[in-house]
Amino acid sequence: MKRKIVSKLIALSALLFLLGVLLLLKTNQAVCEFFATTFSRAWIFLFGNLFGWLPFSVYELFLVAVIVGAVVCLVLIIKQLCARQWKRALSAVISVALAVAVFANVYTATASFSYNREPLPDEVYTEYTAEDFSFDDAVSLATALVQEANDAYRNTRHDENGNIVYPYTFSEMSDKIAEEYAKLQSDYFSPYTPKAKKIINKWIMSQMHIVGVFFAPTGEANINGNETNMYLPCTMAHEMAHGKGVMREYEANIVSTYVLLNSDDVYLRYGVLTKMMFSALSLLAKYPNYSDTLQSLLDTVDTGIFRERNNYSKFYGQFTLFDDIGEFFNDLYLKLQNQHEGTGSYEIPGETEGTGEVDGDGNEIVVIVRFSDMENLLIKLYKQNLFTTKAS
């Protein structure tokens, strides 16, 4: 027993040393870029293909096995301690530590490095200044998005409650989004797109307000089984973006939004159009004398869109048991990945400065210091003439 304990301690020490080296290397962006485009990309390709054909989520199975295993180990160790079997208990504790260390090394190498990659390529994202985008441009953008969102709502099927009814199966939608990702040109993105998997234990995920999880060790984009609403393509595309090597949350939002907005499929575009429509309307408020224009555009938004968004909020609003727990662990996880804003890192907000002056509506006039990440994306797409409707 003593020799076995010593052997395990040596192995644990080696794993902890390796983890320390990986964590040190993770602070270097060039190393992170190398890992993200080589080891991580190859691992996700291998295991994504290995498990992709299975009709269930290996991640979900792994999670259940970890929970059951943890309970069994805890009971076993307690029994050994009660029986004064000190060496057996120590051996069991070291075995658990070995398993955790192995996982920590694998996860760091396959996922954590990608959180410190280079910024997104210009193909999908560019930052702009206030001089690049006038109020007239903002009105044109908002007008176009309202019209396109309205058209998308009216050209998609909805049930008696006003919720979208997709003509595709879950697997078919995953494949369609993968086809959209194949259109990206930059080698910044992995050529492999993971398949989305539906989580069976959707009640737990919903109670924690988690709609999707990408798990690099199995190469799977896991989606809450309750996510059958207007934002299902957004959730799928976001998690699949992680599998393409885009781990920072706000960047996964940017890439998934870019891909879906460029799609010709109205069912893939509808949910993201409604999101971006409200982003464009909010952007108007950064310019003087916006109130009348904003209100007139809001008045033209199809009431069905408001109804469907309200349905979505009401549905997830009923799950309150573990929402704070889900928020806590997600925030902790992101901070451990050096995302200092935690769950606040899902978006990069814009910044304005007050001038102390007021416009004709009585609102303070502000100066745009920085556009938000989504505003920058919308401006980019507008300049690429993706939204062609112009204000009258």
Short mmCIF file of C-alpha atoms in Angstrom, two decimals:
data_model
loop_
_atom_site.label_atom_id
_atom_site.label_comp_id
_atom_site.label_asym_id
_atom_site.label_seq_id
_atom_site.Cartn_x
_atom_site.Cartn_y
_atom_site.Cartn_z
CA MET A 1 0.00 0.00 0.00
CA LYS A 2 2.83 2.36 0.89
CA ARG A 3 4.50 1.80 -2.49
CA LYS A 4 1.19 2.43 -4.29
CA ILE A 5 0.70 5.69 -2.40
CA VAL A 6 4.22 6.84 -3.27
CA SER A 7 3.66 6.00 -6.95
CA LYS A 8 0.42 7.95 -6.97
CA LEU A 9 2.07 10.93 -5.29
CA ILE A 10 4.83 10.96 -7.89
CA ALA A 11 2.25 10.86 -10.69
CA LEU A 12 0.23 13.61 -9.00
CA SER A 13 3.32 15.77 -8.61
CA ALA A 14 4.15 15.36 -12.29
CA LEU A 15 0.61 16.31 -13.30
CA LEU A 16 0.60 19.35 -11.03
CA PHE A 17 3.96 20.42 -12.43
CA LEU A 18 2.63 20.07 -15.97
CA LEU A 19 -0.47 22.07 -15.02
CA GLY A 20 1.72 24.79 -13.55
CA VAL A 21 3.72 24.97 -16.79
CA LEU A 22 0.53 25.16 -18.85
CA LEU A 23 -0.89 27.91 -16.66
CA LEU A 24 2.35 29.85 -17.03
CA LEU A 25 2.36 29.41 -20.80
CA LYS A 26 -1.28 30.51 -20.91
CA THR A 27 -0.20 34.06 -20.09
CA ASN A 28 1.59 34.36 -23.44
CA GLN A 29 -0.72 35.22 -26.34
CA ALA A 30 1.57 33.75 -29.00
CA VAL A 31 1.67 30.41 -27.16
CA CYS A 32 -2.10 30.52 -26.74
CA GLU A 33 -2.57 31.13 -30.46
CA PHE A 34 -0.30 28.17 -31.20
CA PHE A 35 -2.19 25.83 -28.86
CA ALA A 36 -5.58 27.05 -30.13
CA THR A 37 -4.70 26.40 -33.78
CA THR A 38 -2.85 23.11 -33.27
CA PHE A 39 -3.46 20.92 -30.22
CA SER A 40 -6.89 22.26 -29.27
CA ARG A 41 -8.11 22.30 -32.86
CA ALA A 42 -6.92 18.74 -33.45
CA TRP A 43 -8.42 17.47 -30.18
CA ILE A 44 -11.84 18.99 -30.84
CA PHE A 45 -11.78 17.65 -34.41
CA LEU A 46 -10.89 14.15 -33.23
CA PHE A 47 -13.32 13.83 -30.34
CA GLY A 48 -16.02 15.90 -32.03
CA ASN A 49 -16.03 13.41 -34.90
CA LEU A 50 -15.71 10.46 -32.53
CA PHE A 51 -18.73 11.45 -30.45
CA GLY A 52 -20.63 13.53 -33.01
CA TRP A 53 -22.55 10.59 -34.46
CA LEU A 54 -23.92 9.56 -31.06
CA PRO A 55 -27.57 10.62 -30.48
CA PHE A 56 -26.79 11.76 -26.93
CA SER A 57 -24.38 14.18 -25.27
CA VAL A 58 -21.21 12.53 -23.96
CA TYR A 59 -20.66 15.70 -21.93
CA GLU A 60 -23.95 15.13 -20.14
CA LEU A 61 -23.03 11.49 -19.51
CA PHE A 62 -19.63 12.58 -18.22
CA LEU A 63 -21.22 15.12 -15.91
CA VAL A 64 -23.57 12.52 -14.41
CA ALA A 65 -20.66 10.09 -14.01
CA VAL A 66 -18.60 12.75 -12.22
CA ILE A 67 -21.42 13.53 -9.79
CA VAL A 68 -22.12 9.87 -9.05
CA GLY A 69 -18.41 9.12 -8.80
CA ALA A 70 -17.83 12.02 -6.41
CA VAL A 71 -20.62 10.82 -4.10
CA VAL A 72 -19.33 7.23 -4.17
CA CYS A 73 -15.75 8.34 -3.45
CA LEU A 74 -16.89 10.58 -0.60
CA VAL A 75 -18.87 7.76 1.02
CA LEU A 76 -15.97 5.34 0.56
CA ILE A 77 -13.44 7.73 2.08
CA ILE A 78 -15.71 8.45 5.05
CA LYS A 79 -16.18 4.71 5.65
CA GLN A 80 -12.42 4.15 5.50
CA LEU A 81 -11.80 6.99 7.95
CA CYS A 82 -14.42 5.65 10.33
CA ALA A 83 -12.75 2.24 10.14
CA ARG A 84 -9.36 3.88 10.80
CA GLN A 85 -8.05 2.65 7.45
CA TRP A 86 -5.84 5.69 7.12
CA LYS A 87 -3.68 4.48 4.23
CA ARG A 88 -6.64 3.34 2.17
CA ALA A 89 -8.37 6.67 2.74
CA LEU A 90 -5.22 8.58 1.76
CA SER A 91 -4.84 6.44 -1.36
CA ALA A 92 -8.44 7.14 -2.33
CA VAL A 93 -7.99 10.91 -1.82
CA ILE A 94 -4.85 10.88 -3.97
CA SER A 95 -6.71 8.93 -6.67
CA VAL A 96 -9.42 11.59 -6.74
CA ALA A 97 -6.74 14.30 -6.91
CA LEU A 98 -5.12 12.45 -9.84
CA ALA A 99 -8.40 12.37 -11.75
CA VAL A 100 -8.94 16.09 -11.13
CA ALA A 101 -5.38 16.90 -12.20
CA VAL A 102 -5.73 14.90 -15.42
CA PHE A 103 -8.94 16.73 -16.26
CA ALA A 104 -7.42 20.12 -15.40
CA ASN A 105 -4.52 19.49 -17.77
CA VAL A 106 -6.75 18.32 -20.59
CA TYR A 107 -9.17 21.21 -20.19
CA THR A 108 -6.42 23.80 -19.98
CA ALA A 109 -4.80 22.50 -23.17
CA THR A 110 -8.06 22.13 -25.13
CA ALA A 111 -10.06 25.15 -23.97
CA SER A 112 -8.33 27.55 -21.60
CA PHE A 113 -5.56 28.60 -24.00
CA SER A 114 -8.15 29.83 -26.48
CA TYR A 115 -9.36 32.48 -24.01
CA ASN A 116 -6.11 34.39 -24.57
CA ARG A 117 -5.96 34.20 -28.35
CA GLU A 118 -5.45 37.08 -30.73
CA PRO A 119 -8.51 39.29 -31.42
CA LEU A 120 -11.03 38.35 -34.10
CA PRO A 121 -9.96 38.90 -37.73
CA ASP A 122 -11.23 41.84 -39.76
CA GLU A 123 -13.40 39.45 -41.78
CA VAL A 124 -15.97 39.48 -39.00
CA TYR A 125 -15.15 42.44 -36.75
CA THR A 126 -13.91 46.01 -36.98
CA GLU A 127 -14.00 48.84 -34.47
CA TYR A 128 -15.28 52.24 -35.54
CA THR A 129 -15.26 55.80 -34.23
CA ALA A 130 -18.11 58.28 -33.97
CA GLU A 131 -16.85 59.97 -37.15
CA ASP A 132 -17.44 56.74 -39.07
CA PHE A 133 -21.18 56.61 -38.38
CA SER A 134 -23.59 59.53 -38.46
CA PHE A 135 -27.10 59.89 -37.08
CA ASP A 136 -28.50 59.49 -40.58
CA ASP A 137 -26.58 56.22 -40.87
CA ALA A 138 -27.98 55.10 -37.51
CA VAL A 139 -31.53 55.87 -38.65
CA SER A 140 -30.99 53.98 -41.91
CA LEU A 141 -29.58 50.99 -40.03
CA ALA A 142 -32.43 50.91 -37.51
CA THR A 143 -35.06 51.35 -40.24
CA ALA A 144 -33.60 48.48 -42.24
CA LEU A 145 -33.43 46.15 -39.27
CA VAL A 146 -37.00 46.90 -38.19
CA GLN A 147 -38.22 46.14 -41.70
CA GLU A 148 -36.12 42.96 -41.99
CA ALA A 149 -37.21 41.73 -38.55
CA ASN A 150 -40.86 42.37 -39.45
CA ASP A 151 -40.44 40.57 -42.77
CA ALA A 152 -38.74 37.64 -41.06
CA TYR A 153 -41.54 37.36 -38.50
CA ARG A 154 -44.20 37.38 -41.20
CA ASN A 155 -42.32 34.85 -43.33
CA THR A 156 -41.84 32.28 -40.57
CA ARG A 157 -44.45 29.95 -39.15
CA HIS A 158 -45.71 30.56 -35.60
CA ASP A 159 -48.09 28.59 -33.40
CA GLU A 160 -51.26 29.81 -31.72
CA ASN A 161 -49.20 31.31 -28.89
CA GLY A 162 -47.05 33.29 -31.28
CA ASN A 163 -43.92 31.11 -30.91
CA ILE A 164 -41.88 30.13 -33.94
CA VAL A 165 -42.29 26.63 -35.38
CA TYR A 166 -39.13 25.44 -37.13
CA PRO A 167 -39.35 23.32 -40.28
CA TYR A 168 -36.13 21.54 -39.29
CA THR A 169 -35.21 18.90 -36.75
CA PHE A 170 -32.61 19.78 -34.13
CA SER A 171 -29.95 17.88 -36.07
CA GLU A 172 -30.92 19.50 -39.36
CA MET A 173 -30.62 22.97 -37.85
CA SER A 174 -27.18 22.08 -36.50
CA ASP A 175 -26.12 21.00 -39.99
CA LYS A 176 -27.52 24.16 -41.57
CA ILE A 177 -25.60 26.39 -39.16
CA ALA A 178 -22.46 24.37 -39.85
CA GLU A 179 -22.97 25.13 -43.55
CA GLU A 180 -23.11 28.84 -42.73
CA TYR A 181 -19.86 28.58 -40.74
CA ALA A 182 -18.21 26.92 -43.74
CA LYS A 183 -18.50 30.26 -45.56
CA LEU A 184 -15.96 31.92 -43.24
CA GLN A 185 -12.68 32.50 -45.05
CA SER A 186 -10.16 33.28 -42.31
CA ASP A 187 -7.92 30.48 -41.03
CA TYR A 188 -8.44 32.02 -37.58
CA PHE A 189 -11.40 29.67 -37.38
CA SER A 190 -11.07 25.92 -37.23
CA PRO A 191 -12.30 24.28 -40.45
CA TYR A 192 -14.23 21.82 -38.26
CA THR A 193 -17.61 22.80 -36.82
CA PRO A 194 -18.87 20.67 -33.91
CA LYS A 195 -22.34 19.19 -34.01
CA ALA A 196 -24.89 20.55 -31.57
CA LYS A 197 -26.29 18.08 -29.03
CA LYS A 198 -29.52 18.38 -27.08
CA ILE A 199 -29.22 18.05 -23.29
CA ILE A 200 -31.79 15.64 -21.82
CA ASN A 201 -31.65 17.03 -18.27
CA LYS A 202 -33.09 20.33 -19.44
CA TRP A 203 -34.85 21.05 -16.13
CA ILE A 204 -31.55 21.47 -14.27
CA MET A 205 -30.06 23.65 -16.99
CA SER A 206 -33.18 25.80 -17.11
CA GLN A 207 -33.22 26.24 -13.34
CA MET A 208 -29.62 27.46 -13.59
CA HIS A 209 -30.53 29.69 -16.56
CA ILE A 210 -27.99 27.95 -18.78
CA VAL A 211 -29.04 27.63 -22.41
CA GLY A 212 -25.87 26.10 -23.80
CA VAL A 213 -22.41 24.76 -22.94
CA PHE A 214 -19.50 23.95 -25.20
CA PHE A 215 -17.29 21.20 -23.76
CA ALA A 216 -13.91 21.08 -25.48
CA PRO A 217 -12.78 17.66 -24.11
CA THR A 218 -15.64 15.95 -25.99
CA GLY A 219 -15.89 18.48 -28.82
CA GLU A 220 -19.64 18.95 -28.29
CA ALA A 221 -21.85 22.04 -28.42
CA ASN A 222 -24.51 21.20 -25.84
CA ILE A 223 -27.91 22.92 -25.97
CA ASN A 224 -30.60 23.10 -23.30
CA GLY A 225 -33.48 20.87 -24.41
CA ASN A 226 -35.91 23.67 -23.55
CA GLU A 227 -34.26 25.97 -26.08
CA THR A 228 -36.78 25.50 -28.91
CA ASN A 229 -37.65 29.19 -29.17
CA MET A 230 -36.83 32.10 -31.45
CA TYR A 231 -33.25 32.20 -30.14
CA LEU A 232 -32.39 28.52 -30.75
CA PRO A 233 -30.22 29.31 -33.83
CA CYS A 234 -28.43 32.03 -31.81
CA THR A 235 -27.67 29.61 -28.98
CA MET A 236 -26.54 26.88 -31.33
CA ALA A 237 -24.33 29.19 -33.36
CA HIS A 238 -22.80 30.68 -30.19
CA GLU A 239 -21.79 27.29 -28.77
CA MET A 240 -20.57 26.10 -32.16
CA ALA A 241 -18.41 29.24 -32.39
CA HIS A 242 -16.57 28.04 -29.29
CA GLY A 243 -15.79 24.84 -31.16
CA LYS A 244 -14.36 26.93 -34.00
CA GLY A 245 -11.77 28.26 -31.52
CA VAL A 246 -13.62 31.40 -30.36
CA MET A 247 -13.79 30.96 -26.59
CA ARG A 248 -14.22 34.54 -25.35
CA GLU A 249 -17.96 34.95 -24.83
CA TYR A 250 -18.44 38.34 -26.44
CA GLU A 251 -16.47 37.20 -29.49
CA ALA A 252 -18.58 34.03 -29.78
CA ASN A 253 -21.62 36.34 -29.80
CA ILE A 254 -20.04 38.46 -32.52
CA VAL A 255 -19.13 35.51 -34.74
CA SER A 256 -22.46 33.72 -34.31
CA THR A 257 -24.36 36.94 -35.04
CA TYR A 258 -22.23 37.64 -38.12
CA VAL A 259 -22.79 34.14 -39.48
CA LEU A 260 -26.55 34.09 -38.90
CA LEU A 261 -27.16 37.59 -40.27
CA ASN A 262 -25.32 36.63 -43.45
CA SER A 263 -27.52 33.58 -43.93
CA ASP A 264 -30.23 33.46 -46.59
CA ASP A 265 -32.38 31.22 -44.37
CA VAL A 266 -35.14 33.27 -42.74
CA TYR A 267 -35.52 30.75 -39.89
CA LEU A 268 -31.85 31.13 -38.98
CA ARG A 269 -31.99 34.93 -39.25
CA TYR A 270 -35.25 35.70 -37.47
CA GLY A 271 -34.15 35.49 -33.82
CA VAL A 272 -30.86 37.31 -34.36
CA LEU A 273 -32.62 39.99 -36.42
CA THR A 274 -34.92 40.78 -33.50
CA LYS A 275 -31.95 41.02 -31.14
CA MET A 276 -29.98 43.28 -33.45
CA MET A 277 -33.03 45.38 -34.25
CA PHE A 278 -33.26 46.43 -30.61
CA SER A 279 -29.50 47.04 -30.51
CA ALA A 280 -29.84 49.36 -33.49
CA LEU A 281 -32.79 51.17 -31.89
CA SER A 282 -30.77 51.63 -28.69
CA LEU A 283 -27.91 53.05 -30.73
CA LEU A 284 -30.16 55.93 -31.83
CA ALA A 285 -30.28 57.18 -28.23
CA LYS A 286 -26.60 58.12 -28.45
CA TYR A 287 -27.38 60.91 -30.88
CA PRO A 288 -29.14 64.25 -30.23
CA ASN A 289 -32.87 64.67 -30.96
CA TYR A 290 -33.48 60.96 -31.37
CA SER A 291 -36.76 60.59 -29.43
CA ASP A 292 -39.32 61.12 -32.21
CA THR A 293 -37.42 58.91 -34.65
CA LEU A 294 -37.03 56.15 -32.09
CA GLN A 295 -40.70 56.21 -31.15
CA SER A 296 -41.87 56.20 -34.77
CA LEU A 297 -39.69 53.16 -35.49
CA LEU A 298 -40.86 51.34 -32.37
CA ASP A 299 -44.44 51.92 -33.50
CA THR A 300 -43.72 50.04 -36.72
CA VAL A 301 -42.34 46.90 -35.03
CA ASP A 302 -44.75 43.99 -35.50
CA THR A 303 -46.59 43.30 -32.24
CA GLY A 304 -45.98 39.60 -32.78
CA ILE A 305 -42.27 40.16 -32.15
CA PHE A 306 -42.97 41.78 -28.78
CA ARG A 307 -45.36 38.96 -27.93
CA GLU A 308 -42.79 36.27 -28.76
CA ARG A 309 -40.04 37.99 -26.78
CA ASN A 310 -42.40 38.26 -23.85
CA ASN A 311 -43.19 34.53 -24.14
CA TYR A 312 -39.48 33.78 -23.98
CA SER A 313 -38.98 35.90 -20.86
CA LYS A 314 -42.00 34.38 -19.15
CA PHE A 315 -40.87 30.84 -19.90
CA TYR A 316 -37.40 31.19 -18.37
CA GLY A 317 -38.76 33.44 -15.64
CA GLN A 318 -40.50 30.45 -14.10
CA PHE A 319 -37.14 28.79 -13.35
CA THR A 320 -35.79 30.38 -10.17
CA LEU A 321 -34.48 27.54 -7.97
CA PHE A 322 -30.81 27.65 -8.97
CA ASP A 323 -30.47 30.76 -11.12
CA ASP A 324 -28.14 32.45 -8.65
CA ILE A 325 -26.05 29.27 -8.39
CA GLY A 326 -25.76 29.05 -12.16
CA GLU A 327 -24.72 32.70 -12.32
CA PHE A 328 -22.16 32.20 -9.55
CA PHE A 329 -20.43 29.21 -11.12
CA ASN A 330 -20.44 30.67 -14.62
CA ASP A 331 -18.98 33.91 -13.27
CA LEU A 332 -16.33 31.97 -11.32
CA TYR A 333 -15.43 29.82 -14.32
CA LEU A 334 -14.96 32.82 -16.60
CA LYS A 335 -12.82 34.64 -14.05
CA LEU A 336 -10.64 31.53 -13.74
CA GLN A 337 -10.12 31.85 -17.50
CA ASN A 338 -8.81 35.41 -16.97
CA GLN A 339 -12.07 36.95 -18.13
CA HIS A 340 -12.00 39.54 -15.37
CA GLU A 341 -15.55 40.76 -15.97
CA GLY A 342 -16.90 37.24 -15.39
CA THR A 343 -20.43 36.95 -16.76
CA GLY A 344 -20.10 40.60 -17.74
CA SER A 345 -17.74 39.46 -20.51
CA TYR A 346 -20.62 38.35 -22.74
CA GLU A 347 -20.58 41.83 -24.19
CA ILE A 348 -18.26 44.81 -24.41
CA PRO A 349 -20.42 47.85 -23.68
CA GLY A 350 -20.04 51.15 -25.44
CA GLU A 351 -18.91 54.32 -23.71
CA THR A 352 -20.24 57.86 -23.89
CA GLU A 353 -19.37 61.14 -22.16
CA GLY A 354 -21.90 63.76 -21.20
CA THR A 355 -21.46 67.30 -22.51
CA GLY A 356 -23.70 69.04 -20.00
CA GLU A 357 -25.84 70.34 -22.86
CA VAL A 358 -29.36 69.20 -23.74
CA ASP A 359 -31.02 68.59 -27.10
CA GLY A 360 -34.42 69.72 -28.30
CA ASP A 361 -36.05 66.76 -26.51
CA GLY A 362 -34.54 67.72 -23.18
CA ASN A 363 -32.05 64.82 -23.18
CA GLU A 364 -28.39 65.37 -22.39
CA ILE A 365 -26.19 65.42 -25.44
CA VAL A 366 -23.42 62.85 -25.22
CA VAL A 367 -20.22 62.19 -27.13
CA ILE A 368 -19.64 58.63 -28.33
CA VAL A 369 -16.27 57.52 -26.99
CA ARG A 370 -16.60 53.90 -28.06
CA PHE A 371 -19.26 51.80 -29.74
CA SER A 372 -20.23 48.52 -28.11
CA ASP A 373 -19.10 45.25 -29.69
CA MET A 374 -22.50 44.61 -31.28
CA GLU A 375 -22.79 48.19 -32.49
CA ASN A 376 -19.40 47.82 -34.20
CA LEU A 377 -20.61 44.62 -35.84
CA LEU A 378 -23.82 46.23 -37.05
CA ILE A 379 -21.88 49.21 -38.45
CA LYS A 380 -19.55 46.82 -40.27
CA LEU A 381 -22.43 44.91 -41.82
CA TYR A 382 -24.18 48.17 -42.71
CA LYS A 383 -21.07 49.41 -44.49
CA GLN A 384 -20.97 46.07 -46.34
CA ASN A 385 -24.51 46.85 -47.54
CA LEU A 386 -26.04 43.83 -45.82
CA PHE A 387 -28.91 46.07 -44.71
CA THR A 388 -30.02 47.91 -47.80
CA THR A 389 -33.26 49.57 -46.70
CA LYS A 390 -32.73 53.31 -46.30
CA ALA A 391 -34.62 55.80 -44.23
CA SER A 392 -37.06 57.91 -46.19
#
